[in-house]
Short mmCIF file of C-alpha atoms in Angstrom, two decimals:
data_model
loop_
_atom_site.label_atom_id
_atom_site.label_comp_id
_atom_site.label_asym_id
_atom_site.label_seq_id
_atom_site.Cartn_x
_atom_site.Cartn_y
_atom_site.Cartn_z
CA MET A 1 -7.68 -34.60 -81.12
CA VAL A 2 -9.02 -31.98 -78.78
CA HIS A 3 -9.72 -33.09 -75.26
CA TYR A 4 -12.77 -31.31 -73.87
CA LYS A 5 -13.83 -31.15 -70.22
CA LEU A 6 -17.46 -30.30 -69.60
CA THR A 7 -18.40 -29.26 -66.09
CA TYR A 8 -22.04 -29.33 -65.13
CA PHE A 9 -24.38 -30.79 -62.46
CA ASP A 10 -25.24 -34.47 -62.50
CA THR A 11 -28.62 -33.87 -64.35
CA ARG A 12 -29.71 -33.33 -67.98
CA GLY A 13 -30.52 -29.60 -67.51
CA LEU A 14 -28.51 -27.12 -69.59
CA GLY A 15 -25.49 -29.48 -70.14
CA GLU A 16 -27.24 -32.47 -71.72
CA ALA A 17 -27.40 -30.93 -75.25
CA ILE A 18 -23.61 -30.36 -75.06
CA ARG A 19 -23.09 -34.03 -73.95
CA LEU A 20 -25.21 -35.17 -76.76
CA ILE A 21 -23.19 -33.26 -79.30
CA LEU A 22 -19.96 -34.48 -78.01
CA ARG A 23 -21.23 -38.05 -78.00
CA TYR A 24 -22.75 -37.77 -81.42
CA THR A 25 -19.52 -36.42 -82.77
CA LYS A 26 -17.47 -39.00 -80.91
CA SER A 27 -15.35 -36.25 -79.26
CA ASP A 28 -12.95 -36.98 -76.49
CA PHE A 29 -14.43 -35.40 -73.43
CA GLU A 30 -14.47 -35.59 -69.70
CA ASP A 31 -18.14 -35.41 -68.31
CA ASN A 32 -17.23 -33.69 -65.08
CA ARG A 33 -20.48 -33.89 -63.07
CA ILE A 34 -20.56 -31.97 -59.86
CA THR A 35 -22.99 -32.19 -56.89
CA PHE A 36 -24.98 -29.34 -55.42
CA GLU A 37 -22.89 -29.72 -52.28
CA GLN A 38 -19.67 -29.20 -54.22
CA TRP A 39 -21.05 -26.23 -56.28
CA PRO A 40 -20.35 -23.43 -53.59
CA LYS A 41 -16.64 -24.18 -53.68
CA ILE A 42 -16.53 -24.65 -57.37
CA LYS A 43 -18.60 -21.54 -58.31
CA PRO A 44 -15.90 -18.87 -57.63
CA THR A 45 -13.48 -20.78 -59.74
CA THR A 46 -15.70 -20.65 -62.81
CA PRO A 47 -15.39 -17.70 -65.31
CA ALA A 48 -18.78 -16.21 -64.61
CA GLY A 49 -20.22 -18.17 -61.61
CA LYS A 50 -22.15 -20.48 -63.84
CA VAL A 51 -22.14 -23.85 -65.45
CA PRO A 52 -22.03 -25.45 -67.90
CA VAL A 53 -18.38 -24.54 -68.59
CA LEU A 54 -16.45 -26.24 -71.38
CA GLU A 55 -12.61 -26.23 -71.08
CA PHE A 56 -10.20 -27.31 -73.80
CA GLY A 57 -6.64 -26.42 -74.79
CA GLY A 58 -6.25 -23.65 -72.30
CA ASN A 59 -9.70 -22.11 -73.38
CA TYR A 60 -12.99 -22.00 -71.78
CA LEU A 61 -16.43 -21.45 -73.13
CA ILE A 62 -19.65 -20.61 -71.13
CA GLU A 63 -23.36 -20.28 -71.88
CA SER A 64 -24.97 -23.46 -73.08
CA ALA A 65 -26.23 -22.29 -76.50
CA ALA A 66 -22.92 -20.63 -77.29
CA ILE A 67 -21.09 -23.80 -76.39
CA CYS A 68 -23.45 -25.89 -78.52
CA ARG A 69 -23.22 -23.59 -81.46
CA TYR A 70 -19.36 -23.70 -81.31
CA LEU A 71 -19.20 -27.42 -81.27
CA ALA A 72 -22.05 -27.84 -83.72
CA ARG A 73 -20.36 -25.60 -86.25
CA LYS A 74 -17.34 -27.86 -86.32
CA HIS A 75 -19.40 -30.92 -87.06
CA GLY A 76 -22.11 -29.78 -89.50
CA LEU A 77 -24.74 -29.62 -86.82
CA ALA A 78 -25.46 -25.83 -87.01
CA GLY A 79 -27.39 -25.59 -90.28
CA LYS A 80 -26.35 -25.97 -93.90
CA SER A 81 -26.51 -22.41 -95.00
CA ASP A 82 -26.32 -18.95 -93.39
CA LEU A 83 -30.12 -18.72 -93.56
CA GLU A 84 -30.58 -22.14 -91.97
CA GLU A 85 -28.02 -21.26 -89.27
CA ALA A 86 -30.10 -18.24 -88.34
CA LYS A 87 -33.28 -20.41 -88.23
CA VAL A 88 -31.51 -22.75 -85.82
CA ASP A 89 -30.32 -19.91 -83.76
CA ALA A 90 -33.91 -18.54 -83.59
CA ILE A 91 -35.42 -21.74 -82.48
CA VAL A 92 -32.90 -22.06 -79.79
CA ASP A 93 -33.56 -18.57 -78.60
CA GLN A 94 -37.36 -19.23 -78.66
CA ASN A 95 -36.73 -22.28 -76.56
CA LYS A 96 -34.66 -20.16 -74.16
CA ASP A 97 -37.67 -17.84 -73.73
CA PHE A 98 -40.08 -20.81 -73.32
CA PHE A 99 -37.73 -22.39 -70.74
CA ALA A 100 -37.30 -19.18 -68.89
CA GLN A 101 -41.10 -18.73 -68.56
CA ALA A 102 -41.40 -22.39 -67.31
CA VAL A 103 -38.50 -22.26 -64.87
CA PRO A 104 -40.58 -20.87 -61.91
CA TRP A 105 -42.83 -24.10 -62.22
CA LEU A 106 -39.80 -26.42 -62.88
CA ILE A 107 -37.93 -25.42 -59.72
CA VAL A 108 -40.95 -26.00 -57.58
CA LYS A 109 -41.73 -29.36 -59.27
CA PHE A 110 -38.04 -30.40 -58.75
CA GLY A 111 -38.35 -29.35 -55.10
CA ILE A 112 -35.55 -26.68 -55.45
CA GLU A 113 -37.86 -24.01 -54.25
CA LYS A 114 -41.12 -23.93 -52.32
CA GLY A 115 -44.29 -22.91 -54.15
CA ASP A 116 -47.64 -23.93 -55.45
CA GLU A 117 -46.79 -26.33 -58.27
CA ALA A 118 -50.26 -26.65 -59.58
CA GLU A 119 -50.83 -22.95 -59.72
CA LEU A 120 -47.42 -22.35 -61.40
CA LYS A 121 -48.14 -25.18 -63.93
CA LYS A 122 -51.38 -23.39 -64.85
CA THR A 123 -50.07 -19.83 -64.97
CA LYS A 124 -46.55 -20.49 -66.25
CA LEU A 125 -46.19 -23.71 -68.08
CA ILE A 126 -49.42 -24.20 -69.75
CA PRO A 127 -50.03 -20.77 -71.41
CA ASN A 128 -46.50 -20.94 -72.77
CA ALA A 129 -46.76 -24.53 -73.90
CA GLU A 130 -49.79 -23.43 -75.89
CA ILE A 131 -47.73 -20.83 -77.62
CA TYR A 132 -44.38 -22.85 -78.23
CA LEU A 133 -45.51 -26.37 -78.72
CA PRO A 134 -47.62 -25.60 -81.84
CA ILE A 135 -44.61 -23.52 -83.12
CA TYR A 136 -42.38 -26.62 -82.75
CA GLN A 137 -44.82 -28.75 -84.52
CA LYS A 138 -44.97 -26.23 -87.26
CA TYR A 139 -41.25 -26.33 -87.73
CA LEU A 140 -41.36 -30.08 -87.90
CA LYS A 141 -44.16 -30.01 -90.43
CA GLU A 142 -42.44 -27.44 -92.63
CA SER A 143 -38.87 -29.02 -92.62
CA GLY A 144 -40.03 -32.36 -93.92
CA SER A 145 -36.75 -33.85 -92.55
CA GLY A 146 -38.16 -35.23 -89.25
CA PHE A 147 -36.07 -32.63 -87.47
CA LEU A 148 -36.56 -28.93 -86.84
CA VAL A 149 -34.87 -27.64 -90.02
CA LYS A 150 -34.84 -28.81 -93.56
CA SER A 151 -31.32 -30.15 -93.89
CA GLY A 152 -31.72 -32.50 -90.85
CA LEU A 153 -30.29 -32.87 -87.41
CA THR A 154 -28.89 -29.72 -85.68
CA PHE A 155 -28.04 -28.56 -82.15
CA ALA A 156 -31.59 -27.01 -82.06
CA ASP A 157 -32.98 -30.61 -81.94
CA PHE A 158 -30.70 -31.58 -78.98
CA ILE A 159 -31.79 -28.53 -77.07
CA ILE A 160 -35.56 -28.56 -77.86
CA SER A 161 -35.86 -32.31 -77.47
CA GLU A 162 -34.28 -32.19 -74.01
CA PHE A 163 -36.84 -29.68 -72.87
CA LEU A 164 -39.66 -31.51 -74.43
CA LEU A 165 -38.43 -34.71 -72.50
CA THR A 166 -38.51 -32.76 -69.28
CA ILE A 167 -42.13 -31.58 -70.03
CA LYS A 168 -43.05 -35.23 -70.96
CA LEU A 169 -41.61 -36.54 -67.71
CA PHE A 170 -42.93 -33.87 -65.31
CA ALA A 171 -46.22 -32.81 -67.04
CA SER A 172 -47.03 -35.54 -69.44
CA ASP A 173 -50.70 -34.39 -69.95
CA VAL A 174 -49.24 -31.20 -71.52
CA LEU A 175 -47.28 -33.00 -74.13
CA GLU A 176 -49.86 -35.72 -74.91
CA LYS A 177 -51.75 -33.21 -77.08
CA TYR A 178 -48.94 -33.02 -79.47
CA PRO A 179 -48.44 -36.63 -80.99
CA ASP A 180 -45.98 -35.11 -83.55
CA LEU A 181 -43.69 -33.94 -80.73
CA LEU A 182 -43.93 -37.32 -78.99
CA GLN A 183 -42.94 -39.03 -82.15
CA TYR A 184 -40.15 -36.50 -82.66
CA LEU A 185 -38.76 -37.41 -79.16
CA GLU A 186 -38.70 -41.08 -80.19
CA ARG A 187 -37.04 -40.26 -83.38
CA MET A 188 -34.22 -38.39 -81.50
CA LYS A 189 -33.73 -41.49 -79.36
CA GLN A 190 -33.27 -43.73 -82.37
CA ILE A 191 -30.44 -41.73 -83.88
CA PRO A 192 -27.91 -44.53 -84.34
CA GLU A 193 -24.87 -42.71 -82.87
CA LEU A 194 -26.92 -41.95 -79.73
CA LYS A 195 -29.38 -44.90 -79.37
CA GLU A 196 -27.30 -46.70 -76.76
CA TYR A 197 -26.61 -43.59 -74.72
CA TYR A 198 -30.32 -42.58 -74.64
CA ALA A 199 -31.19 -46.08 -73.52
CA SER A 200 -28.66 -46.16 -70.69
CA ARG A 201 -28.77 -42.59 -69.30
CA LYS A 202 -30.93 -41.46 -66.42
CA GLU A 203 -33.63 -38.91 -67.18
CA MET B 1 -28.99 -6.03 -103.91
CA VAL B 2 -31.04 -7.48 -101.14
CA HIS B 3 -33.91 -5.42 -99.88
CA TYR B 4 -34.41 -5.72 -96.10
CA LYS B 5 -37.50 -4.86 -94.21
CA LEU B 6 -37.09 -4.69 -90.37
CA THR B 7 -40.41 -4.52 -88.48
CA TYR B 8 -40.32 -3.38 -84.80
CA PHE B 9 -41.95 -0.77 -82.40
CA ASP B 10 -40.83 2.76 -82.68
CA ASN B 11 -38.33 2.21 -79.92
CA ARG B 12 -34.76 1.08 -79.58
CA GLY B 13 -35.72 -2.06 -77.70
CA LEU B 14 -34.63 -5.40 -79.14
CA ALA B 15 -34.33 -4.06 -82.69
CA GLU B 16 -31.80 -1.21 -82.25
CA ALA B 17 -28.76 -3.61 -82.44
CA ILE B 18 -29.98 -4.75 -85.74
CA ARG B 19 -30.48 -1.20 -87.01
CA LEU B 20 -26.96 -0.37 -85.92
CA ILE B 21 -25.44 -3.25 -87.76
CA PHE B 22 -27.12 -2.08 -91.01
CA LYS B 23 -26.07 1.42 -90.40
CA TYR B 24 -22.54 0.47 -89.52
CA ALA B 25 -22.30 -1.61 -92.70
CA ASN B 26 -23.89 1.09 -94.74
CA VAL B 27 -26.71 -1.30 -95.88
CA ASP B 28 -30.01 0.18 -96.86
CA PHE B 29 -32.96 -1.25 -95.11
CA GLU B 30 -36.70 -0.33 -94.67
CA ASP B 31 -37.06 0.63 -91.00
CA ARG B 32 -40.61 -0.12 -90.37
CA ARG B 33 -41.73 1.18 -86.94
CA ILE B 34 -45.18 0.39 -85.62
CA THR B 35 -47.35 1.35 -82.62
CA PHE B 36 -49.05 -1.01 -80.32
CA ALA B 37 -52.35 -0.42 -82.00
CA GLU B 38 -50.92 -1.39 -85.42
CA TRP B 39 -49.21 -4.35 -83.73
CA ALA B 40 -52.63 -5.88 -82.79
CA LYS B 41 -53.53 -6.05 -86.40
CA ILE B 42 -50.01 -7.15 -87.69
CA LYS B 43 -49.25 -9.77 -85.05
CA PRO B 44 -51.30 -12.64 -86.43
CA THR B 45 -49.71 -12.04 -89.83
CA THR B 46 -46.19 -12.58 -88.59
CA PRO B 47 -44.44 -15.93 -88.48
CA THR B 48 -44.22 -16.38 -84.72
CA GLY B 49 -46.33 -13.43 -83.35
CA LYS B 50 -43.21 -11.55 -82.35
CA VAL B 51 -40.97 -8.73 -83.54
CA PRO B 52 -38.33 -7.81 -84.46
CA LEU B 53 -38.99 -9.47 -87.84
CA LEU B 54 -36.51 -9.20 -90.74
CA GLU B 55 -38.02 -9.91 -94.10
CA PHE B 56 -35.84 -10.05 -97.40
CA ASP B 57 -36.47 -11.78 -100.73
CA GLU B 58 -38.82 -14.62 -99.80
CA ASN B 59 -37.26 -15.17 -96.43
CA TYR B 60 -37.77 -14.15 -92.88
CA LEU B 61 -35.81 -14.12 -89.72
CA VAL B 62 -37.08 -13.75 -86.20
CA GLU B 63 -35.28 -13.46 -82.79
CA SER B 64 -33.07 -10.46 -82.34
CA ALA B 65 -29.81 -12.22 -81.45
CA ALA B 66 -30.29 -14.64 -84.46
CA ILE B 67 -30.97 -11.76 -86.79
CA CYS B 68 -27.93 -9.87 -85.34
CA ARG B 69 -25.62 -12.83 -85.80
CA TYR B 70 -26.82 -13.50 -89.33
CA LEU B 71 -26.14 -9.87 -90.42
CA ALA B 72 -23.00 -9.62 -88.36
CA ARG B 73 -21.29 -12.52 -89.85
CA LYS B 74 -21.74 -10.94 -93.38
CA HIS B 75 -20.10 -7.78 -92.17
CA GLY B 76 -17.12 -8.97 -90.03
CA LEU B 77 -18.94 -8.05 -86.77
CA ALA B 78 -19.40 -11.55 -85.26
CA GLY B 79 -15.91 -12.23 -84.01
CA LYS B 80 -12.63 -13.00 -85.85
CA ASP B 81 -12.33 -16.81 -85.26
CA ASP B 82 -14.57 -19.63 -83.93
CA LEU B 83 -13.45 -19.15 -80.37
CA GLU B 84 -14.11 -15.41 -80.44
CA GLU B 85 -17.52 -16.06 -82.12
CA ALA B 86 -18.42 -18.34 -79.17
CA LYS B 87 -17.30 -15.57 -76.72
CA VAL B 88 -19.53 -13.03 -78.51
CA ASP B 89 -22.44 -15.36 -78.43
CA ALA B 90 -21.89 -16.09 -74.67
CA ILE B 91 -21.91 -12.36 -73.94
CA VAL B 92 -25.02 -11.81 -75.96
CA ASP B 93 -26.78 -14.70 -74.14
CA GLN B 94 -25.55 -13.31 -70.74
CA ASN B 95 -27.12 -10.05 -71.57
CA LYS B 96 -30.30 -11.80 -72.60
CA ASP B 97 -30.48 -13.33 -69.04
CA PHE B 98 -29.70 -9.87 -67.37
CA PHE B 99 -32.39 -8.19 -69.54
CA ALA B 100 -34.91 -10.96 -68.76
CA GLN B 101 -34.30 -10.39 -65.02
CA ALA B 102 -34.63 -6.66 -65.33
CA LEU B 103 -37.73 -6.61 -67.60
CA PRO B 104 -40.29 -6.68 -64.77
CA TRP B 105 -38.87 -3.45 -63.45
CA LEU B 106 -38.48 -1.99 -66.93
CA THR B 107 -42.02 -2.75 -67.98
CA ALA B 108 -43.27 -1.26 -64.75
CA LYS B 109 -41.15 1.91 -65.34
CA PHE B 110 -42.45 2.18 -69.04
CA GLY B 111 -45.81 1.89 -67.73
CA PHE B 112 -47.02 -1.05 -69.66
CA GLU B 113 -47.11 -3.46 -66.88
CA LYS B 114 -48.43 -2.78 -63.39
CA GLY B 115 -45.89 -2.99 -60.68
CA ASP B 116 -44.07 -1.26 -57.93
CA GLU B 117 -41.25 0.29 -59.90
CA ALA B 118 -39.10 1.12 -56.87
CA GLU B 119 -39.60 -2.42 -55.32
CA LEU B 120 -38.73 -4.07 -58.66
CA LYS B 121 -35.68 -1.92 -58.94
CA LYS B 122 -34.52 -3.00 -55.58
CA THR B 123 -35.21 -6.76 -55.96
CA LYS B 124 -34.79 -7.26 -59.70
CA LEU B 125 -32.51 -4.68 -61.25
CA ILE B 126 -29.91 -3.85 -58.59
CA PRO B 127 -28.96 -7.50 -57.65
CA GLN B 128 -28.67 -8.48 -61.30
CA SER B 129 -26.72 -5.41 -62.25
CA GLU B 130 -24.20 -6.28 -59.41
CA ILE B 131 -23.62 -9.51 -61.13
CA TYR B 132 -23.56 -8.52 -64.76
CA LEU B 133 -22.06 -4.96 -64.72
CA PRO B 134 -18.75 -6.13 -63.14
CA LEU B 135 -18.60 -8.85 -65.72
CA TYR B 136 -18.94 -6.49 -68.65
CA GLN B 137 -16.19 -4.29 -66.90
CA LYS B 138 -14.03 -7.47 -66.74
CA TYR B 139 -14.56 -8.22 -70.47
CA LEU B 140 -13.56 -4.66 -71.49
CA LYS B 141 -10.48 -4.89 -69.26
CA GLU B 142 -9.46 -8.32 -70.73
CA SER B 143 -10.05 -7.45 -74.34
CA GLY B 144 -7.84 -4.46 -74.38
CA SER B 145 -9.52 -3.34 -77.55
CA GLY B 146 -11.96 -0.84 -76.01
CA PHE B 147 -14.83 -3.27 -76.95
CA LEU B 148 -15.99 -6.50 -75.36
CA VAL B 149 -13.78 -8.84 -77.32
CA LYS B 150 -10.09 -8.69 -78.40
CA SER B 151 -10.56 -8.17 -82.13
CA GLY B 152 -12.65 -5.09 -81.67
CA LEU B 153 -16.30 -4.08 -82.41
CA THR B 154 -18.92 -6.93 -82.70
CA PHE B 155 -22.60 -7.25 -82.46
CA ALA B 156 -22.22 -8.00 -78.76
CA ASP B 157 -21.21 -4.33 -78.33
CA PHE B 158 -24.37 -3.19 -80.05
CA VAL B 159 -26.55 -5.49 -78.01
CA VAL B 160 -24.93 -4.76 -74.52
CA SER B 161 -24.38 -0.98 -75.09
CA GLU B 162 -28.01 -0.52 -76.08
CA PHE B 163 -29.07 -2.14 -72.67
CA LEU B 164 -26.51 -0.05 -70.82
CA ILE B 165 -27.86 3.07 -72.52
CA THR B 166 -31.29 2.07 -71.23
CA LEU B 167 -29.90 1.81 -67.71
CA ARG B 168 -28.22 5.10 -67.97
CA VAL B 169 -31.51 6.72 -68.95
CA GLU B 170 -33.82 4.88 -66.58
CA ALA B 171 -31.56 4.22 -63.52
CA PRO B 172 -28.62 6.42 -63.95
CA GLU B 173 -27.33 5.98 -60.43
CA VAL B 174 -26.92 2.21 -61.08
CA LEU B 175 -24.48 2.84 -63.89
CA GLU B 176 -22.62 5.70 -62.15
CA LYS B 177 -20.67 3.16 -60.18
CA TYR B 178 -19.15 1.88 -63.41
CA PRO B 179 -17.06 4.67 -65.00
CA ASP B 180 -15.45 2.17 -67.49
CA LEU B 181 -18.98 1.28 -68.75
CA GLN B 182 -19.93 4.94 -68.97
CA GLN B 183 -16.86 5.55 -71.05
CA TYR B 184 -17.57 2.36 -73.14
CA ILE B 185 -20.96 3.68 -74.07
CA ASP B 186 -19.46 6.95 -75.31
CA ARG B 187 -16.83 4.93 -77.23
CA VAL B 188 -19.47 2.88 -79.11
CA LYS B 189 -21.29 6.07 -79.95
CA ALA B 190 -18.15 7.53 -81.35
CA VAL B 191 -17.52 4.79 -83.76
CA PRO B 192 -17.09 6.86 -86.99
CA GLN B 193 -19.62 4.96 -89.14
CA LEU B 194 -22.29 5.51 -86.44
CA LYS B 195 -21.41 8.77 -84.89
CA GLU B 196 -24.07 10.73 -86.92
CA TYR B 197 -26.76 8.20 -86.51
CA TYR B 198 -26.33 8.14 -82.66
CA ALA B 199 -26.19 11.98 -82.60
CA THR B 200 -29.72 12.18 -84.20
CA ARG B 201 -31.41 9.28 -82.50
CA SER B 202 -33.12 9.52 -79.16
CA ASP B 203 -32.04 7.32 -76.32
CA ALA B 204 -35.27 7.93 -74.40
CA PHE B 205 -38.23 5.58 -74.36
CA ASN B 206 -40.83 6.58 -76.89
CA LYS B 207 -44.28 6.50 -75.26
CA ARG B 208 -46.04 7.39 -78.50
CA ILE B 209 -45.99 3.61 -79.35
CA PHE B 210 -48.97 3.34 -76.94
CA ASN B 211 -51.00 5.32 -79.29
#
C-alpha cells in the first residue's frame, strides 16, 4: 500500500479536501501539519515554495486541485464519465475563482493582514457569493444526487463544502440565505466514512 | 462525428489553448468569436455567464482548463500516466495563479479597466514573473523533452506558452531575461501540426472586441 505524506499548515485551508479524500479512501498517510513559525525554514525545501505538498514513493505532487484529482481518479471520486470529469473540474475551477476573489476579505478576517474587514466583506465576499452560491445551488438541484454531480460524491464536493464551511463560520449571514447549501454541508458531514472525523476535527 | 462550437471573444485569451488543441488534433470546430457588445446579449443565455463555452451534442463545458483537459485526454495531450497528468494539472493551476496576479496589470494595459499600468506592472507583474518564470525554466530543464513535461507536448504547453506570448507582446523586457522561455515559445510555434496556424494568427491583442 502506498504511504503518503501530506505537508500543510495546521488548518483546513487548501489541505483539507486532500485529507478528506485520504481519510474517505482509508489511505495510509502522514498528516504533516506545520506551523507558520516553521514555514520559512521548510519553504525552500518544497518543490515550488508552496504547500500543500503530497509525497509518496519518491514522487511529489503540488497544487491542491491537481493532488485531489490524482487521488480521486484512483478511487472513483473524479466523476463517472469523461463528461462528468470535466464538469467536476469546472466546478473546482469556479470555486478557485470564487476563493481567489474572497481571499482579500478572508486574510483580514483571519488577522493575517490588516484591512477593513467590513468593507472587504461588502466589496469582495458578498458580490461574489451572489454569483457563485446560486450556481452551487443549481448544480445540487440539477444533479439529483445530493452532491454536486449526478453520479454522487466527487472531490468537487470536498473542495466546495470546505469553502462553504469557512463562509458559514466567518460570515454566517451570507450562507443563511441558501438553505440548500446548509443542508448540503450537513449531508457531507454525515458521510459514513467521514462522520467521526468531521465530528472530532477543529474547524 | 461530434460538432463542437467554441464561443469566446475574438482574442487569444483563455480560449486559444482550446483552439490549439483542436487544430493540433485536426478536429473541426466552429470558432465563434464575439465582441463585447454581442456578449452583453449572449451572457444571460450561457450556463454560467462566462466564456469560453464549448458546446457539442446536447452538452456544454465551461472553464478553460477543464475544457482543455477534456479534449486533451482524447488526443494524448494530457500526460502519459497518472503522475504526469497530475504534473500537467499542477503547471496549469500554477499558471492560473500567475495569470490571476498579473490580470490587473493586463486589463489596465488593454484598456478595459482603469489603472496605472506602469505601477501595476511594477507591483503585480514583475514580482510574480520572478516567481513563475524561473519555475517554468526549471520544468523545461527537468523534462528534457523541450516541453514542460517529460513525455512531450501537453495542454500545459498551450496554456503556458500563450501567456508567455502575451508577456512577450505586452512586456518584452520581462521575458528577455529568460532565453530558454523565448526558445520554448518558438519551439511550440514550430510544432508541425500547428506551424501554419501560428504563422497566420496574430499574437497582438485585438481591440476591435470593444466595438
